[in-house]
Short mmCIF file of C-alpha atoms in Angstrom, two decimals:
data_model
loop_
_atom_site.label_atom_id
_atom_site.label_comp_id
_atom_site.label_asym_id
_atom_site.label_seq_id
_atom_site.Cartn_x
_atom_site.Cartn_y
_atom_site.Cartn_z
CA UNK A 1 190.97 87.93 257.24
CA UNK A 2 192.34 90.76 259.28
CA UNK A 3 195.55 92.11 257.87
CA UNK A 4 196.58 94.72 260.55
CA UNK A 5 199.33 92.50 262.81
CA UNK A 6 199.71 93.11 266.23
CA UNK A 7 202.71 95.46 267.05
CA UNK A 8 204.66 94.64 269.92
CA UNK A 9 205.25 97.48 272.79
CA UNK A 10 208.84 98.52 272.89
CA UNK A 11 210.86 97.67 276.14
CA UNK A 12 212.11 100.28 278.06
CA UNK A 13 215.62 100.85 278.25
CA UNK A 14 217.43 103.22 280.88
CA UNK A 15 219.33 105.78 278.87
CA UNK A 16 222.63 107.06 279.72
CA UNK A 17 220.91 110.39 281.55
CA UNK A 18 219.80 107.61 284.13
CA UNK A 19 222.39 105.81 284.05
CA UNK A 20 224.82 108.97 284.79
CA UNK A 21 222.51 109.96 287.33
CA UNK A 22 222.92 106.99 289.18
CA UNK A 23 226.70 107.76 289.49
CA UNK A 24 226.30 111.55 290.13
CA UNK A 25 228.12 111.82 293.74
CA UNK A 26 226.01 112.54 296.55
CA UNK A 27 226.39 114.03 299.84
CA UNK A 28 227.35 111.85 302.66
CA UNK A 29 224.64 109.59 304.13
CA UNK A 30 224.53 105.74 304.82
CA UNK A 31 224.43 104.85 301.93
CA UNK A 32 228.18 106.53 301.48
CA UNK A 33 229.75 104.22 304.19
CA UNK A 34 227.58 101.31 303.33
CA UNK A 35 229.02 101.44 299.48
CA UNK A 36 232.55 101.78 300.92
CA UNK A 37 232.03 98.72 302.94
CA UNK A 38 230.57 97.02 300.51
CA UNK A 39 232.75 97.91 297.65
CA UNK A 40 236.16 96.90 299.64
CA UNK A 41 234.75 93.58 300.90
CA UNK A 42 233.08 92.76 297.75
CA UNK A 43 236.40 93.56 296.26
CA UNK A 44 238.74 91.38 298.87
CA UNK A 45 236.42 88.38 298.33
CA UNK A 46 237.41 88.53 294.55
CA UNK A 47 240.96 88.79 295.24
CA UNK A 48 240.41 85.41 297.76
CA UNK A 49 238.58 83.91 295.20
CA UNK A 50 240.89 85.16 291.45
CA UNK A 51 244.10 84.79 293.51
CA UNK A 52 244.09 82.89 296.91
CA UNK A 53 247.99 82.91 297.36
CA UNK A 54 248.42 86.58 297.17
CA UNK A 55 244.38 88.27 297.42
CA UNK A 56 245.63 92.03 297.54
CA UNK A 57 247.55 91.62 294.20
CA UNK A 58 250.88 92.48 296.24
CA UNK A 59 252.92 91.15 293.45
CA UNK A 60 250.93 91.31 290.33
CA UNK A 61 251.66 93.54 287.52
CA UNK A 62 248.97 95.96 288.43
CA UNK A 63 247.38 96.60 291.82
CA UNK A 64 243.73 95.63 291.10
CA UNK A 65 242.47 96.49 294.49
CA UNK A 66 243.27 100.11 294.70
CA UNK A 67 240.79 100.78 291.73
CA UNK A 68 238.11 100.51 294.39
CA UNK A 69 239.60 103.25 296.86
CA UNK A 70 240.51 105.48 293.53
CA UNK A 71 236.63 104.78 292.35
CA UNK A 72 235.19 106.25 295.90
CA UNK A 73 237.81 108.58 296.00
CA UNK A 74 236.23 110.38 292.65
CA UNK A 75 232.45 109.66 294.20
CA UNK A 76 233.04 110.73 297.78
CA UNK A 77 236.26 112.80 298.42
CA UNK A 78 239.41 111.74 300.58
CA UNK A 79 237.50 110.76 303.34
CA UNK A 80 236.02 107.85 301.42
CA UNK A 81 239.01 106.87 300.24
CA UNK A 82 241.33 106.73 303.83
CA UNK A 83 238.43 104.36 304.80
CA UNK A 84 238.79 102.09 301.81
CA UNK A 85 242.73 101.83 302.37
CA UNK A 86 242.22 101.28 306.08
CA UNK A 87 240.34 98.42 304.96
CA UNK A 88 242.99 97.00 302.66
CA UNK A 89 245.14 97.37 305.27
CA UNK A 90 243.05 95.87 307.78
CA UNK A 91 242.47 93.00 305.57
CA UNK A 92 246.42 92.22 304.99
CA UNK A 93 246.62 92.15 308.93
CA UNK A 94 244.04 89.50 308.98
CA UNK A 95 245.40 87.55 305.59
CA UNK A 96 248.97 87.79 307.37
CA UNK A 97 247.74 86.12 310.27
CA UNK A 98 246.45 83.56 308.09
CA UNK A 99 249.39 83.31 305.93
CA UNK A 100 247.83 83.92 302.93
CA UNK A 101 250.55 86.86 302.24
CA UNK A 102 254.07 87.37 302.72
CA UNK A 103 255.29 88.75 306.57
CA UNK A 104 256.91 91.52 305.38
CA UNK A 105 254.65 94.81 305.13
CA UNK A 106 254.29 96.03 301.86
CA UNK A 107 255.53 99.39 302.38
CA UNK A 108 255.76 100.44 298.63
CA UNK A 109 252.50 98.81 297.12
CA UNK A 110 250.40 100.75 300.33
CA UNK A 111 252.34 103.96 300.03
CA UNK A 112 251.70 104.34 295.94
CA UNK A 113 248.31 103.09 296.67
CA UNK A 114 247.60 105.93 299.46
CA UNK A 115 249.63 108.77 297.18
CA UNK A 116 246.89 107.88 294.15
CA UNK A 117 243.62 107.57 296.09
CA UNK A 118 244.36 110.69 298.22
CA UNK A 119 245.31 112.74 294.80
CA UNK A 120 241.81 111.61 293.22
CA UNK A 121 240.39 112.70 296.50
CA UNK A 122 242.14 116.41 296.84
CA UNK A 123 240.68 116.80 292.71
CA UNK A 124 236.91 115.51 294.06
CA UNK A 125 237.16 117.30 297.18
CA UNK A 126 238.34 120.67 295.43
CA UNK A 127 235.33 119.66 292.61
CA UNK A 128 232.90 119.44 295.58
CA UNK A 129 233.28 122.93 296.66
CA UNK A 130 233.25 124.15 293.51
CA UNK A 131 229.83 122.61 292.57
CA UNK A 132 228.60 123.88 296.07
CA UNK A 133 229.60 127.63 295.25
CA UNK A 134 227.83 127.50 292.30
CA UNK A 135 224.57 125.52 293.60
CA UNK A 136 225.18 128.53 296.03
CA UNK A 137 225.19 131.48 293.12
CA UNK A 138 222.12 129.32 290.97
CA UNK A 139 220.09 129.45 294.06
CA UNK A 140 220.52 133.43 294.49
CA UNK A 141 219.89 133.76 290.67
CA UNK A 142 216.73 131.81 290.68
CA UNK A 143 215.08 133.97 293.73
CA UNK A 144 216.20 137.08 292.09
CA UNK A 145 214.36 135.90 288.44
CA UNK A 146 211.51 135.30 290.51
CA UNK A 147 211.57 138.89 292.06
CA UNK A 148 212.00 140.22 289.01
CA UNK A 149 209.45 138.44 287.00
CA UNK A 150 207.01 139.44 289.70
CA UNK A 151 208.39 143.01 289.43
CA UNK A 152 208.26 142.84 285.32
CA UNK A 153 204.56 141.84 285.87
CA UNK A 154 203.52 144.71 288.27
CA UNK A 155 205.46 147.27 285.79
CA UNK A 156 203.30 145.57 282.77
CA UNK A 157 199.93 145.48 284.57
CA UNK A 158 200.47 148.91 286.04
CA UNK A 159 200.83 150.38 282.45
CA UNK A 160 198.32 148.51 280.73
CA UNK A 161 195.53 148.73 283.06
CA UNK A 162 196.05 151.74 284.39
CA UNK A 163 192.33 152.83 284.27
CA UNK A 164 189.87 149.93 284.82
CA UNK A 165 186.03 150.13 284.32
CA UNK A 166 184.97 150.66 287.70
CA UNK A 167 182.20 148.21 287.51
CA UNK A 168 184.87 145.56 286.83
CA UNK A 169 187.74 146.47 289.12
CA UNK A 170 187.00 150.16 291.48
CA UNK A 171 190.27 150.09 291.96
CA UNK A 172 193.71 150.13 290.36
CA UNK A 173 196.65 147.49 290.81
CA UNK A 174 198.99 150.64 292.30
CA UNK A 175 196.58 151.77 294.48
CA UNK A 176 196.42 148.08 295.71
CA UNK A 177 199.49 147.41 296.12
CA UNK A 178 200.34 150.91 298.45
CA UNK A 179 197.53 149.88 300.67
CA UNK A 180 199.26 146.16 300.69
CA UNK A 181 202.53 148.14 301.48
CA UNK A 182 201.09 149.91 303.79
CA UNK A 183 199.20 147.46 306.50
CA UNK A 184 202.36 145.53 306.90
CA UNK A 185 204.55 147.95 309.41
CA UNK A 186 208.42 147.06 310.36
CA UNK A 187 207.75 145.88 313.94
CA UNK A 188 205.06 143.55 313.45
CA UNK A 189 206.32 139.62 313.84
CA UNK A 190 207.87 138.12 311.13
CA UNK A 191 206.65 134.22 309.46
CA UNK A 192 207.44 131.82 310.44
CA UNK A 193 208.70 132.03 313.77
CA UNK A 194 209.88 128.77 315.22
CA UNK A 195 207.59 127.15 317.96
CA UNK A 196 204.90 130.59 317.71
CA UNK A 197 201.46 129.42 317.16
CA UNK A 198 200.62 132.74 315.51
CA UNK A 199 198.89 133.45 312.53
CA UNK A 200 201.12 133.82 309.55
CA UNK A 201 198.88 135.67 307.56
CA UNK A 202 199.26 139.26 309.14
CA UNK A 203 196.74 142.22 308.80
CA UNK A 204 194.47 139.03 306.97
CA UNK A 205 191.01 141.69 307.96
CA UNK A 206 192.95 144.06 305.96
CA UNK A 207 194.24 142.49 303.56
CA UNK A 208 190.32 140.68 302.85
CA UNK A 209 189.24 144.71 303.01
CA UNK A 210 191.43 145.63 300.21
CA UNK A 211 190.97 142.17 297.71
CA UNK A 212 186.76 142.78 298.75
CA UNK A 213 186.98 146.81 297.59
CA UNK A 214 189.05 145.72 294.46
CA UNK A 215 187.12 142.47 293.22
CA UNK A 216 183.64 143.20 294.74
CA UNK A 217 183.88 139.92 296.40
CA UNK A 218 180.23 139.10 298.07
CA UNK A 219 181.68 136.23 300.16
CA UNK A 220 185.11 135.05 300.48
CA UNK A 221 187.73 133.36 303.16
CA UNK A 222 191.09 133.62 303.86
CA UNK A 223 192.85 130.24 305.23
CA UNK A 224 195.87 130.54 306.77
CA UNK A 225 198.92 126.96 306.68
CA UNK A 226 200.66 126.82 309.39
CA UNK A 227 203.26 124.27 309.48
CA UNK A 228 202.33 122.20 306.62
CA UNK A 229 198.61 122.44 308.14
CA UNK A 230 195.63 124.16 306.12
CA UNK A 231 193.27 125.82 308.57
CA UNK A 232 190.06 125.26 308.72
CA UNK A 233 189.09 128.01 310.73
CA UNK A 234 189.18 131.24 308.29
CA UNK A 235 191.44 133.73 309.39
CA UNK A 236 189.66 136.58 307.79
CA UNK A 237 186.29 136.62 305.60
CA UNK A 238 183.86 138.53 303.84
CA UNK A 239 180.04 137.73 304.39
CA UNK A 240 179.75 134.69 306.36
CA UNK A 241 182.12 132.83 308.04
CA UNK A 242 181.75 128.79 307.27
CA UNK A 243 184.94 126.15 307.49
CA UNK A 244 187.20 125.45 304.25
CA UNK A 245 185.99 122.10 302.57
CA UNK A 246 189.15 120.00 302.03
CA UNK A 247 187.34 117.59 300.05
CA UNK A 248 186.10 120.01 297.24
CA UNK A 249 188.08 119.53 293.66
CA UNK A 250 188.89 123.21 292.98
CA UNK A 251 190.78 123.20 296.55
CA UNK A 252 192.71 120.08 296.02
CA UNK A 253 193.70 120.86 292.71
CA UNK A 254 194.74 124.65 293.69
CA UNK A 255 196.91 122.97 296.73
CA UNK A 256 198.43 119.94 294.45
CA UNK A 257 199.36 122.28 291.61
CA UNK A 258 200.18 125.32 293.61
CA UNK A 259 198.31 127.84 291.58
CA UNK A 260 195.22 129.53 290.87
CA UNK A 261 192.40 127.63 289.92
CA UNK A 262 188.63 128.82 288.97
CA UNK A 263 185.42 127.66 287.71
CA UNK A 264 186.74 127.66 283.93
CA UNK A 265 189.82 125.10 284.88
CA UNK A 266 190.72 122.76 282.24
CA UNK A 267 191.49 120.13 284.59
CA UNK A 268 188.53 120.39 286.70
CA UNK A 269 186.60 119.05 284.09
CA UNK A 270 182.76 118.58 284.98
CA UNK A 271 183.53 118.11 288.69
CA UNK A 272 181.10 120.26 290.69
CA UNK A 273 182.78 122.95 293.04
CA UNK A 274 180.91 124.89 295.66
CA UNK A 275 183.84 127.65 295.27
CA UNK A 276 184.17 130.24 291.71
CA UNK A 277 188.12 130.75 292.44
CA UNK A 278 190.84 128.98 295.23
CA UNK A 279 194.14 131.17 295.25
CA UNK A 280 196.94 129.66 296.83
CA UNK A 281 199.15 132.88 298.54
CA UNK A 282 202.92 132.08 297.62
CA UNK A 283 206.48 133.58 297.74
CA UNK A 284 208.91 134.02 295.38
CA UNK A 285 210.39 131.01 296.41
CA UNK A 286 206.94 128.93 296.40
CA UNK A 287 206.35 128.92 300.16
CA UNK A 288 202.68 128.53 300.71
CA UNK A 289 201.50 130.92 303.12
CA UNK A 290 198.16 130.03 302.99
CA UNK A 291 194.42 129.91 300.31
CA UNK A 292 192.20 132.35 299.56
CA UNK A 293 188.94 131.22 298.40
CA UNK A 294 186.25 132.99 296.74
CA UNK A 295 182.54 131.58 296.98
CA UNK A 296 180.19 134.53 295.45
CA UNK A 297 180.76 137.57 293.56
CA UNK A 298 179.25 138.61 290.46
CA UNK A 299 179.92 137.02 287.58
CA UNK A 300 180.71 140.31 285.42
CA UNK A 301 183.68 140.71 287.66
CA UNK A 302 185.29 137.37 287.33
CA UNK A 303 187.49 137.80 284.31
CA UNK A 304 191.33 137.00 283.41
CA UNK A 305 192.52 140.69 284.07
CA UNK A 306 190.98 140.15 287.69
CA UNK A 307 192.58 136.69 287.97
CA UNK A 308 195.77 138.08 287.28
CA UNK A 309 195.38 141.33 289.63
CA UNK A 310 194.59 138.73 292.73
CA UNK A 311 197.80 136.41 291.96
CA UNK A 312 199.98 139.75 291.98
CA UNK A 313 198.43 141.45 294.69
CA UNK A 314 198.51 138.11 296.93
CA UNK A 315 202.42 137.09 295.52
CA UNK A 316 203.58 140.80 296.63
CA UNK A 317 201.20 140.67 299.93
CA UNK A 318 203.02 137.35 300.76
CA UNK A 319 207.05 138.54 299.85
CA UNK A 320 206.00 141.62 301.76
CA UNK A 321 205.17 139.93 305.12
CA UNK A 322 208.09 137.44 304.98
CA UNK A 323 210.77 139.47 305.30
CA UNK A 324 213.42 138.29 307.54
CA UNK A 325 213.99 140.53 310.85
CA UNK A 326 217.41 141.81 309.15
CA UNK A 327 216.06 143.60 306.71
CA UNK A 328 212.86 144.88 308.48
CA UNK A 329 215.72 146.83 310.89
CA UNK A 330 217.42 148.02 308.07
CA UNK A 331 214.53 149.59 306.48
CA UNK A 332 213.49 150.85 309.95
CA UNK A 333 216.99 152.43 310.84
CA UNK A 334 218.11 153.83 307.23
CA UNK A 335 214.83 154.35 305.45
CA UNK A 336 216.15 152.32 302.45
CA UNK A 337 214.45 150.37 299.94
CA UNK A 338 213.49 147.17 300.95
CA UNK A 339 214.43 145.60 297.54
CA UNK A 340 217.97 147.24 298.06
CA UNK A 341 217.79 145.65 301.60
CA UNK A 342 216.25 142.04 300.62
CA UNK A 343 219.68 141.87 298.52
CA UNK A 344 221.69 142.73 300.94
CA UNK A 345 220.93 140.10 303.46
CA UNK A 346 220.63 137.63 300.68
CA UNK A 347 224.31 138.25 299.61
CA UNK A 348 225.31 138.99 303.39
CA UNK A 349 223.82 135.41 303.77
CA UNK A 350 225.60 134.17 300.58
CA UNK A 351 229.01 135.17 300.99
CA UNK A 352 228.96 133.62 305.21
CA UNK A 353 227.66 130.42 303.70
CA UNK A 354 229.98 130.00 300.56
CA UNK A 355 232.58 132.89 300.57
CA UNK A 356 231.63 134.88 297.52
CA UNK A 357 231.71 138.18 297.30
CA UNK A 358 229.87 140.81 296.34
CA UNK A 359 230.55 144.76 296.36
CA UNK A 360 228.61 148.04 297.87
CA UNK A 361 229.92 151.20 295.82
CA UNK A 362 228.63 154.58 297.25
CA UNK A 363 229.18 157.77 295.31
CA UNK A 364 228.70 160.96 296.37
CA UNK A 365 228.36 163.61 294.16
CA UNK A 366 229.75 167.52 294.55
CA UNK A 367 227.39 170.21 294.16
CA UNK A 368 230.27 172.33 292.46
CA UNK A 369 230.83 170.14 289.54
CA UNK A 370 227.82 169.94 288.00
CA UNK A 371 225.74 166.70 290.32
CA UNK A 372 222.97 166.65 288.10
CA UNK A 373 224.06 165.75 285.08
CA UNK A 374 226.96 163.17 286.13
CA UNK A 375 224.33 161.72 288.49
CA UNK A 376 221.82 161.06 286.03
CA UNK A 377 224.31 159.66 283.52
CA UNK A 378 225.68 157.56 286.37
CA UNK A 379 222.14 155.44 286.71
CA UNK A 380 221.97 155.21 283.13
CA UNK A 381 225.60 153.12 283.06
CA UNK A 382 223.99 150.53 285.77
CA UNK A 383 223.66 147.05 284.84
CA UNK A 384 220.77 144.79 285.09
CA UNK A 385 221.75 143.11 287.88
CA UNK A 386 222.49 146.02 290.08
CA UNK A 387 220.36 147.52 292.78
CA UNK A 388 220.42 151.46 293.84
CA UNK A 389 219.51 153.62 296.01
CA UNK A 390 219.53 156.73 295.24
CA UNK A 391 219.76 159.32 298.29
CA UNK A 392 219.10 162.97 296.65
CA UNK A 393 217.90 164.89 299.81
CA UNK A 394 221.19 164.65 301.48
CA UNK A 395 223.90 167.58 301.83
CA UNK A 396 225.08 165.90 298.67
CA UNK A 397 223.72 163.96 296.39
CA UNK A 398 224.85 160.06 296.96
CA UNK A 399 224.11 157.20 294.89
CA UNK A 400 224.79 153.63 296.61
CA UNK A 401 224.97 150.33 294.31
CA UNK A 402 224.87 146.91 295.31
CA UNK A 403 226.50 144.34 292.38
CA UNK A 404 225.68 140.76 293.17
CA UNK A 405 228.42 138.25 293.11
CA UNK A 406 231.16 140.57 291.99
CA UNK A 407 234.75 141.12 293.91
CA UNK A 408 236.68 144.24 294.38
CA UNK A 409 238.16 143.86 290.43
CA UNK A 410 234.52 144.63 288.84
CA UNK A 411 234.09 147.76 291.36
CA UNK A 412 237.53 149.23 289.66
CA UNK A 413 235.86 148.02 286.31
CA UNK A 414 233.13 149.75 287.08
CA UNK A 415 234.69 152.82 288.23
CA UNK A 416 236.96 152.81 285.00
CA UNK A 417 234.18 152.71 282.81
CA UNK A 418 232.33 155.22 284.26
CA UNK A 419 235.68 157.66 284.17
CA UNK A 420 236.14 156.69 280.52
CA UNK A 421 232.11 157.64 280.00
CA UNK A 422 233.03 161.37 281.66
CA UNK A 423 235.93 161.65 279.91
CA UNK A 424 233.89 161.63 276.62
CA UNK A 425 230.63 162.99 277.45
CA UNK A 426 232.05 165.67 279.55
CA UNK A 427 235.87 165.88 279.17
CA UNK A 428 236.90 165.51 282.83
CA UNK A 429 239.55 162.84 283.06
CA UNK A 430 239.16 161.78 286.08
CA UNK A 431 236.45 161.00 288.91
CA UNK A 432 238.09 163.55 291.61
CA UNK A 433 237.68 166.23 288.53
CA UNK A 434 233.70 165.60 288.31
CA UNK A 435 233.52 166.21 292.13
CA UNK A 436 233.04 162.47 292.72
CA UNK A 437 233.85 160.52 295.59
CA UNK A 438 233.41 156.86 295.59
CA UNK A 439 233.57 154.61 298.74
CA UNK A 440 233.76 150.66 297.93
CA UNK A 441 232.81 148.10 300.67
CA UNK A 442 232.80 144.43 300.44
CA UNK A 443 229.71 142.78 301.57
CA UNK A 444 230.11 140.18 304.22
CA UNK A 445 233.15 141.44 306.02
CA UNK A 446 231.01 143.89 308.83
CA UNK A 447 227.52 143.11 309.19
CA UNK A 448 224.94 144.89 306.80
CA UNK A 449 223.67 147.81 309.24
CA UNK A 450 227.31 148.57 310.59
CA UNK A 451 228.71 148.23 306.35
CA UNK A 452 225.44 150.68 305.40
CA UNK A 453 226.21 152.86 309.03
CA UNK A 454 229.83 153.27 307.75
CA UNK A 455 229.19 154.32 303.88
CA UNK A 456 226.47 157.06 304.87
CA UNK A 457 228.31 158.40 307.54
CA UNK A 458 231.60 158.66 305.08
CA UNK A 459 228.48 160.49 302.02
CA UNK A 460 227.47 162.80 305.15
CA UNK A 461 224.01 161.24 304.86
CA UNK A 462 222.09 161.84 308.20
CA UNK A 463 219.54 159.12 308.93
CA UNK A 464 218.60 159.16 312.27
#
């Protein structure tokens, strides 16, 4: 006889993440007005049914009905809750006129009912926008970790592999990625465009010529998505030109996991592929652009190292060509750095959407007081988060920093620090006594090209 007993499969119970979750409050939808509704009736036909002679609780010890207003009030803001006591009052019309409750309004009992409901609503409301500025600030963070994990990457590749076998890879990653840099010009159309049929993937010929030189690729495609659609018709290829097979494993589990997959795939498993590698391109902020897909090249070359140069080269080939038309113009007009200009529109965007502020300090530098040295100890003290641009063929030297999310008290932080840092290093006390000017701007109150107009014509920077 058998002594192993059958064990019995515990029952799932919902834990109190879930059960919070359920309660989170969410933005207004249907579901918002069908819960007030619901919540006010359901809560009338108790009162009928605990207390028929007086269902609103007019002259019990504690007003049960306004815990439903208060409730929605927390959930939904003070919207919610002048719908709820509209209700209640709606519904003492129509018990009135049934005489289930006294004549006489009940002036006191709806007047502390309205004071409590709309006090919980002000806190929720006030809660709301709080949450929403800092969704707002967690959303900026997240696409600037991205763009600086992809930058991290390029830096570690670049000084790793700096010199590759040229039977493996002919040509470097920085060579690469100046071509990349290169074929995509300031006043070619941006992606997407709304209602354009055009090809997303711009320069695709060019950008096949440069992936074909660096991985010896024998025969390759480039598929472009537009609109949620996967062409089939290749937008650029190498050898010849044949339609993208939906149905093949490697391409639906590159699309489905949204990253690169190749003939040595775990997950593949002993499914046959006609394809060696399927490279989805993506943005920073996972935006699928469209798949490159690799059918022959020799087998020597396919390696991680190569894997890795393709999902940088296509990641920086894909931020590259979506840049919105803001920042292509300011490139164009003031020759700065696109990173520098990517974070200005994003904070331009930030502080019209949610109202937080973030600070542009330009410094310009004497020539009589020494520039050199307090300019290069002046990039040392920036922080992480900053972006420069640093302007040194100018009349005078002029360094311009951008700090994310910060208001006009961290650019006199800033400043002060800085000062103190002079005062010890190179006993000036002050900033006017190291032949440094500083102009502060607040992002978001002039647009970014009249803000950047107005800070290098105050530095004497010509840039026309």
């Amino acid at each position: 006889m058998s002594h192993f007993s059958k064990t019995k499969k515990p029952t799932k119970r919902p834990n109190a993440a879930q059960l919070v979750a359920q309660l989170v409050p969410k933005n207004s939808s249907p579901q918002t007005w069908i819960e007030i509704f619901g919540f006010s009736l359901i809560a009338l036909g108790l009162g009928v049914i605990f207390s028929p002679k007086d269902p609103l609780f007019i002259h019990a010890s504690f007003p049960w009905l306004w815990l439903v207003p208060t409730l929605l009030a927390l959930r939904y803001g003070s919207l919610a809750a002048l719908s709820s006591s509209v209700l209640l009052a709606m519904a003492w019309a129509c018990f009135q006129w049934m005489g289930m409750t006294s004549p006489e309004f009940p002036y006191q009992y709806f007047l502390g009912g309205l004071s409590l409901t709309f006090i919980v609503g002000s806190f929720s409301d006030v809660w709301m926008t709080r949450l929403a500025r800092i969704r707002s600030v967690n959303t900026y963070l997240s696409e600037r970790l991205d763009s600086l994990t992809h930058r991290h990457y390029l830096l570690k590749i670049s000084a790793e592999q700096l010199e590759q076998s040229l039977l493996s890879k002919p040509m470097t990653l920085n060579e690469t990625l100046v071509q990349l840099r290169e074929l995509i010009t300031v006043d070619q159309p941006i992606y997407p465009q709304e209602n354009s049929p055009i090809d997303p993937l711009l320069q695709a010929s060019e950008l096949m010529r440069i992936l074909t030189q660096a991985g010896q690729l024998e025969r390759a495609y480039l598929y472009a998505e537009i609109e949620g659609r996967l062409q089939t018709i290749a937008s650029a290829f190498v050898g010849e030109n044949d339609q993208l097979i939906y149905d093949d494993p490697m391409v639906k589990s590159a699309l489905s996991r949204n990253e690169i997959c190749h003939i040595q795939t775990t997950e593949l498993g002993a499914a046959h592929s006609r394809y060696l590698v399927v490279a989805p391109i993506l943005t920073s902020d996972k935006r699928r652009l469209g798949l490159l897909v690799i059918e022959r090249m020799p087998f020597i070359a396919l390696n991680p190292e190569l894997l890795q140069f393709i999902g940088v080269a296509l990641s920086y080939y894909a931020d590259t060509i979506t840049l919105p038309v803001q920042v292509r113009e300011l490139v164009q007009q003031f020759h700065c750095p696109y990173l520098f200009a990517v974070e200005l529109s994003r904070l331009e965007r930030i502080y019209r959407e949610s109202g937080i502020a973030s600070i542009v300090i330009a410094l310009r530098f004497d020539q009589e007081h020494q520039p050199h040295d307090f300019f290069n100890e002046t990039i040392k003290n920036r922080r992480q988060l900053d972006v420069i641009w640093i302007i040194q063929d100018a009349i005078h030297p002029v360094l311009i920093t951008l700090m994310p999310l910060h208001n006009q008290n961290a650019a006199m932080g800033y400043l002060n620090r800085l000062q103190h840092q002079f005062q010890q290093q190179f006993e000036v006390n002050t900033l006017t006594e190291a032949g440094i000017v500083p102009y502060v701007r607040l992002v978001g109150s002039t647009s970014s090209s009249d803000l950047l107009d107005e800070l290098l014509t105050r530095c004497h920077v010509k840039y026309h």
